[in-house]
Amino acid sequence: MQRSDEQTEAIIGRLLRVGVIAAAVFVAFGGILYLFKYGRMIADYSIFRGEPSDLKSLSGILSDALALRRRGLIQLGLVLLIATPIARVVFSVFAFMRQRDLAYAMITLAVLSLLVYSLLGGQ
Amino acid sequence: MNITEFTILTALGSVAAGFIGALTGLGGGVVIVPLLTLVFGVDIRYAVGTSLIAVIATSSGAAAAYVKEGYTNMRIGMFLEIATVLGALFGAWLAVIIPTSAITVIFGVFLLYSAYVSRQRPIVPPAGLKPDPLAERLGMNGSYPEPEGPRNYNVHSVPAGFSLMWVAGIFSGLLGIGSGALKVLAMDRIMKIPFKVSTTTSNFMIGVTAAASAGIYLKNGYIDPGLTMPVMLGALIGSLLGVRVLFNTKPKILRIIFSIVIALLAVEMIIKGFSGKM
């Protein structure tokens, strides 16, 4: 039990690191392209306009990023970042099931369904 | 100011925010929102969305390092995440419907409270307290490494701690912060979890709590790629530097300076909120 807890911790540590690095790479890459194109325009965030609809939905962000659009690439990196803790929860469900810890597998599943609801539900 | 200059300045500010947030254990969010709104004149909705993303980056980056050290209690974390995630969904929903001036004032009040908490010393839980039977049933009691060998601890008052974590989740979703100050209160003071375990476990939970409200922020257009890019990268670098320094120093003077700065920012946000300038 103790030993498998330690293995789980090592894998979770690696998962979080990989997720954050991947997100940072996308954000930095998109960011550099963004600055080359828009760097000389005036920065103004004092009035809230909301984002265009393609940057507000997962499918829109994905198609923008695949078309190598700058803001879409950054946004994809940010979505990867949001997905990192969620991936950690998914992994925890399996880890608790492997330990035959049914109570915690259920607890973790409850957290996961709330997260999925927030990200995908109620567009 | 053009976008390149703006990007460089916000990136530098965010490195500082991430560094201070990691050193004091309060997280970068409480510094990033005032920095963006008061210094850079950013609308608080963009500021809150940006800060929440930075919070996920810094907490996941730090958690990757902490988990290996063996302080993080993943069972306590998973259980309390039910409360923080429910709170965060509610908080993010509130953020969308209540006026921005009210959010600004609430943020100011929360900052004042954070300034107060950052001056408090960690409490050493008294030995020989009876553990909560619920904690026993949920297998929350654990041990953590000390130089003289593993040290056991028991968890107390699970229902009260759970309720306060729900409140912490609401503030996280409403203000785009990690709510580290409230989480530590729930885990240290109420559940009597040792300081090192509560800080690392709280940090571990922050990413999941923030991910819950990030979905709602994204759908409502609070997350702007151009603004979030320098802040997320800057805060991440700053927090990784901060974690490295934290292992070698006791930042007592820094804490005092930090709490004074935070208190001043708090007052300014409250005034701006009431005068309707946000």
Tab-separated table of C-alpha atoms in Angstrom:
chain	number	residue	atom	x	y	z
A	1	MET	CA	0.000	0.000	0.000
A	2	GLN	CA	2.675	2.481	1.112
A	3	ARG	CA	4.897	1.524	-1.782
A	4	SER	CA	2.183	1.948	-4.379
A	5	ASP	CA	1.337	5.377	-2.857
A	6	GLU	CA	4.914	6.435	-3.515
A	7	GLN	CA	4.754	5.204	-7.109
A	8	THR	CA	1.530	7.134	-7.595
A	9	GLU	CA	3.164	10.293	-6.236
A	10	ALA	CA	6.119	9.929	-8.593
A	11	ILE	CA	3.853	9.498	-11.620
A	12	ILE	CA	1.652	12.446	-10.600
A	13	GLY	CA	4.725	14.643	-10.173
A	14	ARG	CA	5.874	13.744	-13.687
A	15	LEU	CA	2.389	14.229	-15.150
A	16	LEU	CA	2.104	17.740	-13.709
A	17	ARG	CA	5.575	18.690	-14.924
A	18	VAL	CA	4.967	17.447	-18.469
A	19	GLY	CA	1.581	19.218	-18.626
A	20	VAL	CA	2.952	22.552	-17.472
A	21	ILE	CA	5.955	22.375	-19.819
A	22	ALA	CA	3.785	21.460	-22.821
A	23	ALA	CA	1.406	24.328	-22.019
A	24	ALA	CA	4.281	26.799	-21.625
A	25	VAL	CA	5.785	25.733	-24.973
A	26	PHE	CA	2.520	26.364	-26.848
A	27	VAL	CA	1.944	29.683	-25.081
A	28	ALA	CA	5.511	30.881	-25.733
A	29	PHE	CA	5.477	29.771	-29.380
A	30	GLY	CA	2.102	31.379	-30.095
A	31	GLY	CA	3.181	34.412	-28.057
A	32	ILE	CA	6.294	35.063	-30.125
A	33	LEU	CA	4.294	34.865	-33.383
A	34	TYR	CA	1.651	37.116	-31.817
A	35	LEU	CA	4.203	39.774	-30.848
A	36	PHE	CA	5.726	39.766	-34.352
A	37	LYS	CA	2.342	40.517	-35.858
A	38	TYR	CA	0.631	42.723	-33.252
A	39	GLY	CA	3.577	44.001	-31.149
A	40	ARG	CA	3.301	47.583	-32.396
A	41	MET	CA	-0.406	47.986	-31.841
A	42	ILE	CA	-1.658	49.839	-28.782
A	43	ALA	CA	-2.340	47.670	-25.734
A	44	ASP	CA	-5.717	48.391	-24.193
A	45	TYR	CA	-7.469	46.075	-21.781
A	46	SER	CA	-9.304	48.784	-19.851
A	47	ILE	CA	-12.695	47.935	-21.341
A	48	PHE	CA	-14.049	44.412	-21.157
A	49	ARG	CA	-15.240	43.225	-24.554
A	50	GLY	CA	-15.115	39.491	-24.000
A	51	GLU	CA	-13.336	37.177	-26.406
A	52	PRO	CA	-14.500	36.318	-29.953
A	53	SER	CA	-16.571	33.134	-29.983
A	54	ASP	CA	-13.825	30.968	-31.543
A	55	LEU	CA	-11.560	31.635	-28.526
A	56	LYS	CA	-14.269	30.718	-26.021
A	57	SER	CA	-15.018	27.123	-27.019
A	58	LEU	CA	-12.779	24.059	-27.087
A	59	SER	CA	-13.648	23.225	-30.705
A	60	GLY	CA	-13.009	26.814	-31.850
A	61	ILE	CA	-9.665	26.961	-30.067
A	62	LEU	CA	-8.607	23.631	-31.566
A	63	SER	CA	-9.472	24.625	-35.134
A	64	ASP	CA	-7.745	28.031	-34.697
A	65	ALA	CA	-4.620	26.328	-33.370
A	66	LEU	CA	-4.590	23.761	-36.180
A	67	ALA	CA	-4.786	26.644	-38.656
A	68	LEU	CA	-1.695	28.006	-36.809
A	69	ARG	CA	-3.507	31.190	-35.823
A	70	ARG	CA	-1.477	33.012	-33.190
A	71	ARG	CA	-4.084	33.650	-30.541
A	72	GLY	CA	-5.479	30.145	-31.078
A	73	LEU	CA	-2.055	28.607	-30.357
A	74	ILE	CA	-1.720	30.557	-27.099
A	75	GLN	CA	-5.263	29.634	-26.121
A	76	LEU	CA	-4.561	25.948	-26.845
A	77	GLY	CA	-1.593	26.145	-24.466
A	78	LEU	CA	-3.887	27.624	-21.807
A	79	VAL	CA	-6.428	24.829	-22.352
A	80	LEU	CA	-3.596	22.269	-21.964
A	81	LEU	CA	-2.734	23.970	-18.684
A	82	ILE	CA	-6.351	23.740	-17.466
A	83	ALA	CA	-6.385	20.082	-18.540
A	84	THR	CA	-3.260	19.246	-16.510
A	85	PRO	CA	-4.885	19.101	-13.044
A	86	ILE	CA	-7.878	17.347	-14.624
A	87	ALA	CA	-5.552	14.684	-16.071
A	88	ARG	CA	-4.115	14.298	-12.587
A	89	VAL	CA	-7.624	13.564	-11.249
A	90	VAL	CA	-8.267	11.024	-14.048
A	91	PHE	CA	-5.032	9.267	-13.157
A	92	SER	CA	-5.981	9.283	-9.445
A	93	VAL	CA	-9.240	7.453	-10.213
A	94	PHE	CA	-7.261	4.581	-11.751
A	95	ALA	CA	-4.641	4.644	-9.008
A	96	PHE	CA	-7.274	4.313	-6.269
A	97	MET	CA	-9.045	1.540	-8.208
A	98	ARG	CA	-5.796	-0.377	-8.537
A	99	GLN	CA	-5.343	-0.104	-4.782
A	100	ARG	CA	-8.925	-1.423	-4.430
A	101	ASP	CA	-9.757	1.728	-2.476
A	102	LEU	CA	-13.346	1.988	-3.633
A	103	ALA	CA	-14.325	4.909	-1.369
A	104	TYR	CA	-11.587	7.126	-2.769
A	105	ALA	CA	-12.164	5.981	-6.322
A	106	MET	CA	-15.768	7.213	-5.917
A	107	ILE	CA	-14.686	10.500	-4.274
A	108	THR	CA	-12.231	11.138	-7.105
A	109	LEU	CA	-14.839	10.249	-9.713
A	110	ALA	CA	-17.210	12.804	-8.164
A	111	VAL	CA	-14.549	15.528	-8.443
A	112	LEU	CA	-13.850	14.487	-12.031
A	113	SER	CA	-17.473	14.686	-13.091
A	114	LEU	CA	-17.763	18.212	-11.636
A	115	LEU	CA	-14.662	19.274	-13.585
A	116	VAL	CA	-15.925	17.763	-16.831
A	117	TYR	CA	-19.286	19.427	-16.309
A	118	SER	CA	-17.615	22.824	-15.852
A	119	LEU	CA	-15.427	22.505	-18.938
A	120	LEU	CA	-17.903	20.907	-21.350
A	121	GLY	CA	-21.381	21.478	-19.958
A	122	GLY	CA	-23.732	24.424	-20.394
A	123	GLN	CA	-22.137	26.167	-23.391
B	1	MET	CA	1.990	51.759	-24.627
B	2	ASN	CA	2.298	49.245	-27.470
B	3	ILE	CA	1.689	45.523	-27.051
B	4	THR	CA	5.399	44.573	-26.981
B	5	GLU	CA	6.173	47.026	-24.163
B	6	PHE	CA	3.035	46.019	-22.309
B	7	THR	CA	3.961	42.330	-22.640
B	8	ILE	CA	7.493	42.859	-21.298
B	9	LEU	CA	6.319	44.947	-18.334
B	10	THR	CA	3.500	42.591	-17.325
B	11	ALA	CA	5.877	39.610	-17.688
B	12	LEU	CA	8.395	41.238	-15.328
B	13	GLY	CA	5.656	42.160	-12.857
B	14	SER	CA	4.366	38.592	-12.970
B	15	VAL	CA	7.827	37.129	-12.282
B	16	ALA	CA	7.878	39.249	-9.117
B	17	ALA	CA	4.296	38.239	-8.228
B	18	GLY	CA	5.024	34.528	-8.700
B	19	PHE	CA	8.240	34.816	-6.683
B	20	ILE	CA	6.578	36.607	-3.747
B	21	GLY	CA	3.549	34.341	-3.906
B	22	ALA	CA	5.688	31.211	-3.629
B	23	LEU	CA	7.863	32.636	-0.830
B	24	THR	CA	4.955	33.712	1.354
B	25	GLY	CA	2.782	30.727	0.522
B	26	LEU	CA	-0.132	32.959	-0.456
B	27	GLY	CA	0.127	32.227	-4.177
B	28	GLY	CA	0.541	34.669	-7.042
B	29	GLY	CA	-3.140	35.547	-7.511
B	30	VAL	CA	-3.408	38.017	-4.656
B	31	VAL	CA	-0.592	40.050	-6.249
B	32	ILE	CA	-1.463	39.619	-9.936
B	33	VAL	CA	-5.020	41.012	-9.800
B	34	PRO	CA	-4.032	44.309	-8.064
B	35	LEU	CA	-0.969	44.557	-10.320
B	36	LEU	CA	-3.067	44.281	-13.480
B	37	THR	CA	-5.963	46.461	-12.344
B	38	LEU	CA	-4.194	49.200	-10.357
B	39	VAL	CA	-0.883	49.441	-12.246
B	40	PHE	CA	-1.836	48.451	-15.798
B	41	GLY	CA	-5.467	49.610	-15.840
B	42	VAL	CA	-6.838	46.220	-16.921
B	43	ASP	CA	-10.580	45.543	-16.482
B	44	ILE	CA	-11.060	43.346	-13.415
B	45	ARG	CA	-12.786	40.587	-15.431
B	46	TYR	CA	-9.728	40.154	-17.661
B	47	ALA	CA	-7.488	40.446	-14.576
B	48	VAL	CA	-9.377	37.728	-12.699
B	49	GLY	CA	-9.351	35.366	-15.711
B	50	THR	CA	-5.638	35.924	-16.287
B	51	SER	CA	-4.781	35.466	-12.630
B	52	LEU	CA	-6.680	32.184	-12.393
B	53	ILE	CA	-4.638	30.748	-15.272
B	54	ALA	CA	-1.404	31.920	-13.639
B	55	VAL	CA	-2.540	30.250	-10.409
B	56	ILE	CA	-2.948	26.893	-12.184
B	57	ALA	CA	0.539	27.218	-13.704
B	58	THR	CA	2.292	28.125	-10.457
B	59	SER	CA	0.505	25.570	-8.293
B	60	SER	CA	1.004	22.707	-10.761
B	61	GLY	CA	4.660	23.642	-11.212
B	62	ALA	CA	5.252	23.707	-7.458
B	63	ALA	CA	3.130	20.595	-6.800
B	64	ALA	CA	5.299	18.611	-9.205
B	65	ALA	CA	8.251	19.388	-6.919
B	66	TYR	CA	6.422	18.985	-3.586
B	67	VAL	CA	4.673	15.660	-4.284
B	68	LYS	CA	8.014	13.856	-4.440
B	69	GLU	CA	9.077	15.200	-1.024
B	70	GLY	CA	6.364	13.120	0.641
B	71	TYR	CA	4.540	15.909	2.531
B	72	THR	CA	1.446	16.027	0.322
B	73	ASN	CA	-1.487	13.980	1.662
B	74	MET	CA	-3.384	13.022	-1.477
B	75	ARG	CA	-6.330	11.489	0.396
B	76	ILE	CA	-7.010	14.683	2.344
B	77	GLY	CA	-6.557	16.612	-0.911
B	78	MET	CA	-8.967	14.498	-2.942
B	79	PHE	CA	-11.634	14.546	-0.259
B	80	LEU	CA	-11.494	18.310	0.283
B	81	GLU	CA	-11.443	18.935	-3.472
B	82	ILE	CA	-15.126	17.961	-3.557
B	83	ALA	CA	-15.782	21.012	-1.377
B	84	THR	CA	-13.432	23.420	-3.163
B	85	VAL	CA	-14.631	22.419	-6.648
B	86	LEU	CA	-18.311	22.843	-5.689
B	87	GLY	CA	-17.421	26.229	-4.192
B	88	ALA	CA	-15.390	27.252	-7.250
B	89	LEU	CA	-18.269	26.509	-9.636
B	90	PHE	CA	-20.566	28.621	-7.491
B	91	GLY	CA	-17.972	31.404	-7.181
B	92	ALA	CA	-17.334	31.593	-10.933
B	93	TRP	CA	-21.081	31.720	-11.547
B	94	LEU	CA	-21.318	34.606	-9.035
B	95	ALA	CA	-18.403	36.403	-10.741
B	96	VAL	CA	-20.356	36.522	-13.978
B	97	ILE	CA	-23.529	37.966	-12.473
B	98	ILE	CA	-22.468	40.439	-9.762
B	99	PRO	CA	-21.248	43.977	-10.594
B	100	THR	CA	-17.484	44.486	-11.030
B	101	SER	CA	-17.397	47.232	-8.384
B	102	ALA	CA	-18.632	44.688	-5.816
B	103	ILE	CA	-15.974	42.177	-6.912
B	104	THR	CA	-13.320	44.884	-6.500
B	105	VAL	CA	-14.441	45.665	-2.943
B	106	ILE	CA	-14.645	41.959	-1.993
B	107	PHE	CA	-11.155	41.504	-3.418
B	108	GLY	CA	-9.865	44.369	-1.281
B	109	VAL	CA	-11.365	42.896	1.865
B	110	PHE	CA	-9.913	39.467	1.052
B	111	LEU	CA	-6.486	41.109	0.543
B	112	LEU	CA	-6.684	42.738	3.977
B	113	TYR	CA	-7.433	39.341	5.457
B	114	SER	CA	-4.498	37.789	3.537
B	115	ALA	CA	-2.189	40.514	4.868
B	116	TYR	CA	-3.301	39.620	8.386
B	117	VAL	CA	-2.856	35.853	7.863
B	118	SER	CA	0.622	36.271	6.374
B	119	ARG	CA	1.745	37.782	9.720
B	120	GLN	CA	0.522	34.791	11.734
B	121	ARG	CA	2.892	32.088	12.834
B	122	PRO	CA	2.123	28.484	11.967
B	123	ILE	CA	0.484	26.682	14.883
B	124	VAL	CA	2.076	23.507	16.205
B	125	PRO	CA	-0.793	21.094	16.825
B	126	PRO	CA	-0.856	19.780	20.418
B	127	ALA	CA	-0.071	16.089	20.781
B	128	GLY	CA	-2.552	13.535	22.108
B	129	LEU	CA	-5.740	15.044	20.656
B	130	LYS	CA	-8.368	12.473	19.764
B	131	PRO	CA	-8.658	12.106	15.982
B	132	ASP	CA	-11.944	12.546	14.162
B	133	PRO	CA	-13.519	9.075	13.618
B	134	LEU	CA	-14.483	10.244	10.127
B	135	ALA	CA	-10.824	10.978	9.352
B	136	GLU	CA	-9.962	7.500	10.564
B	137	ARG	CA	-12.608	5.908	8.386
B	138	LEU	CA	-11.456	7.883	5.368
B	139	GLY	CA	-7.824	6.929	5.963
B	140	MET	CA	-6.682	10.558	6.193
B	141	ASN	CA	-4.246	10.231	9.061
B	142	GLY	CA	-0.709	9.971	7.784
B	143	SER	CA	2.935	10.637	8.369
B	144	TYR	CA	5.560	12.927	6.893
B	145	PRO	CA	9.355	12.785	6.775
B	146	GLU	CA	11.388	14.625	9.424
B	147	PRO	CA	15.161	14.496	9.895
B	148	GLU	CA	14.674	12.173	12.909
B	149	GLY	CA	12.309	9.843	11.025
B	150	PRO	CA	8.678	9.724	9.870
B	151	ARG	CA	6.264	11.625	12.083
B	152	ASN	CA	2.604	10.591	12.445
B	153	TYR	CA	-0.326	12.983	12.612
B	154	ASN	CA	-4.095	12.778	13.044
B	155	VAL	CA	-6.744	14.847	11.303
B	156	HIS	CA	-9.486	16.594	13.311
B	157	SER	CA	-12.851	18.296	12.696
B	158	VAL	CA	-13.365	17.014	9.164
B	159	PRO	CA	-16.913	18.466	8.657
B	160	ALA	CA	-15.895	21.981	9.801
B	161	GLY	CA	-12.766	21.905	7.635
B	162	PHE	CA	-14.799	20.663	4.671
B	163	SER	CA	-17.276	23.544	5.033
B	164	LEU	CA	-14.531	26.162	5.196
B	165	MET	CA	-12.910	24.647	2.116
B	166	TRP	CA	-16.193	25.176	0.286
B	167	VAL	CA	-15.957	28.875	1.181
B	168	ALA	CA	-12.319	28.911	0.019
B	169	GLY	CA	-13.515	27.492	-3.308
B	170	ILE	CA	-16.104	30.267	-3.673
B	171	PHE	CA	-13.442	32.962	-3.209
B	172	SER	CA	-11.173	31.183	-5.671
B	173	GLY	CA	-13.865	31.125	-8.363
B	174	LEU	CA	-15.083	34.657	-7.621
B	175	LEU	CA	-11.699	36.403	-7.435
B	176	GLY	CA	-9.452	34.270	-9.664
B	177	ILE	CA	-7.069	33.394	-6.849
B	178	GLY	CA	-5.878	30.213	-5.133
B	179	SER	CA	-7.406	31.193	-1.748
B	180	GLY	CA	-4.262	29.856	-0.050
B	181	ALA	CA	-4.954	32.015	3.014
B	182	LEU	CA	-8.338	30.372	3.669
B	183	LYS	CA	-7.162	26.872	2.812
B	184	VAL	CA	-4.325	27.079	5.289
B	185	LEU	CA	-6.754	28.369	7.921
B	186	ALA	CA	-9.057	25.383	7.385
B	187	MET	CA	-6.285	22.811	7.397
B	188	ASP	CA	-3.962	24.275	10.074
B	189	ARG	CA	-6.336	25.764	12.579
B	190	ILE	CA	-9.409	23.590	12.238
B	191	MET	CA	-8.248	20.208	10.995
B	192	LYS	CA	-4.953	20.521	12.927
B	193	ILE	CA	-2.837	19.244	10.062
B	194	PRO	CA	0.930	19.948	10.425
B	195	PHE	CA	2.113	23.072	8.598
B	196	LYS	CA	4.255	21.381	5.948
B	197	VAL	CA	1.513	18.900	5.096
B	198	SER	CA	-1.225	21.558	4.950
B	199	THR	CA	0.790	23.981	2.778
B	200	THR	CA	1.832	21.370	0.227
B	201	THR	CA	-1.589	19.672	0.184
B	202	SER	CA	-3.328	23.043	-0.200
B	203	ASN	CA	-1.029	23.888	-3.110
B	204	PHE	CA	-1.777	20.475	-4.617
B	205	MET	CA	-5.520	21.222	-4.490
B	206	ILE	CA	-5.312	24.734	-5.942
B	207	GLY	CA	-4.827	23.527	-9.538
B	208	VAL	CA	-7.959	21.373	-9.466
B	209	THR	CA	-10.032	24.069	-7.733
B	210	ALA	CA	-8.941	26.663	-10.290
B	211	ALA	CA	-9.520	24.304	-13.239
B	212	ALA	CA	-13.178	24.068	-12.168
B	213	SER	CA	-13.789	27.808	-12.537
B	214	ALA	CA	-11.405	28.231	-15.495
B	215	GLY	CA	-13.924	26.436	-17.742
B	216	ILE	CA	-16.605	28.976	-16.831
B	217	TYR	CA	-14.205	31.915	-17.285
B	218	LEU	CA	-13.174	30.621	-20.694
B	219	LYS	CA	-16.764	30.317	-21.878
B	220	ASN	CA	-17.513	33.873	-20.743
B	221	GLY	CA	-14.544	35.387	-22.578
B	222	TYR	CA	-12.509	36.326	-19.462
B	223	ILE	CA	-9.337	34.690	-20.763
B	224	ASP	CA	-7.508	36.810	-23.326
B	225	PRO	CA	-4.536	35.039	-24.939
B	226	GLY	CA	-2.481	38.209	-25.530
B	227	LEU	CA	-2.788	39.319	-21.907
B	228	THR	CA	-2.524	35.888	-20.292
B	229	MET	CA	0.598	34.825	-22.225
B	230	PRO	CA	3.168	37.055	-20.426
B	231	VAL	CA	1.444	36.724	-17.040
B	232	MET	CA	1.292	32.914	-17.095
B	233	LEU	CA	4.907	32.514	-18.268
B	234	GLY	CA	6.197	35.201	-15.880
B	235	ALA	CA	4.373	33.867	-12.829
B	236	LEU	CA	5.545	30.322	-13.590
B	237	ILE	CA	9.206	31.392	-13.757
B	238	GLY	CA	8.823	33.532	-10.627
B	239	SER	CA	7.244	30.757	-8.581
B	240	LEU	CA	9.887	28.203	-9.580
B	241	LEU	CA	12.584	30.663	-8.455
B	242	GLY	CA	10.625	31.309	-5.259
B	243	VAL	CA	10.301	27.611	-4.405
B	244	ARG	CA	14.069	27.226	-4.851
B	245	VAL	CA	14.816	30.128	-2.510
B	246	LEU	CA	12.208	28.930	0.004
B	247	PHE	CA	14.178	25.768	0.708
B	248	ASN	CA	17.160	27.861	1.842
B	249	THR	CA	15.783	30.905	3.661
B	250	LYS	CA	13.316	32.007	6.306
B	251	PRO	CA	11.726	35.001	4.674
B	252	LYS	CA	10.588	36.790	7.833
B	253	ILE	CA	11.383	40.365	6.800
B	254	LEU	CA	9.950	39.702	3.369
B	255	ARG	CA	6.695	38.579	4.957
B	256	ILE	CA	6.420	41.819	6.916
B	257	ILE	CA	7.080	44.004	3.864
B	258	PHE	CA	4.689	41.873	1.836
B	259	SER	CA	1.836	42.168	4.315
B	260	ILE	CA	2.210	45.976	4.402
B	261	VAL	CA	2.204	46.204	0.592
B	262	ILE	CA	-0.813	43.904	0.396
B	263	ALA	CA	-2.688	45.987	2.957
B	264	LEU	CA	-2.030	49.195	0.976
B	265	LEU	CA	-3.215	47.549	-2.253
B	266	ALA	CA	-6.287	46.326	-0.390
B	267	VAL	CA	-7.226	49.827	0.728
B	268	GLU	CA	-6.753	51.191	-2.789
B	269	MET	CA	-8.965	48.484	-4.281
B	270	ILE	CA	-11.699	49.089	-1.729
B	271	ILE	CA	-11.650	52.843	-2.448
B	272	LYS	CA	-11.701	52.276	-6.217
B	273	GLY	CA	-14.513	49.766	-5.900
B	274	PHE	CA	-16.646	52.174	-3.886
B	275	SER	CA	-15.933	55.150	-6.134
B	276	GLY	CA	-17.005	53.076	-9.123
B	277	LYS	CA	-13.715	53.499	-10.987
B	278	MET	CA	-13.316	49.814	-11.793
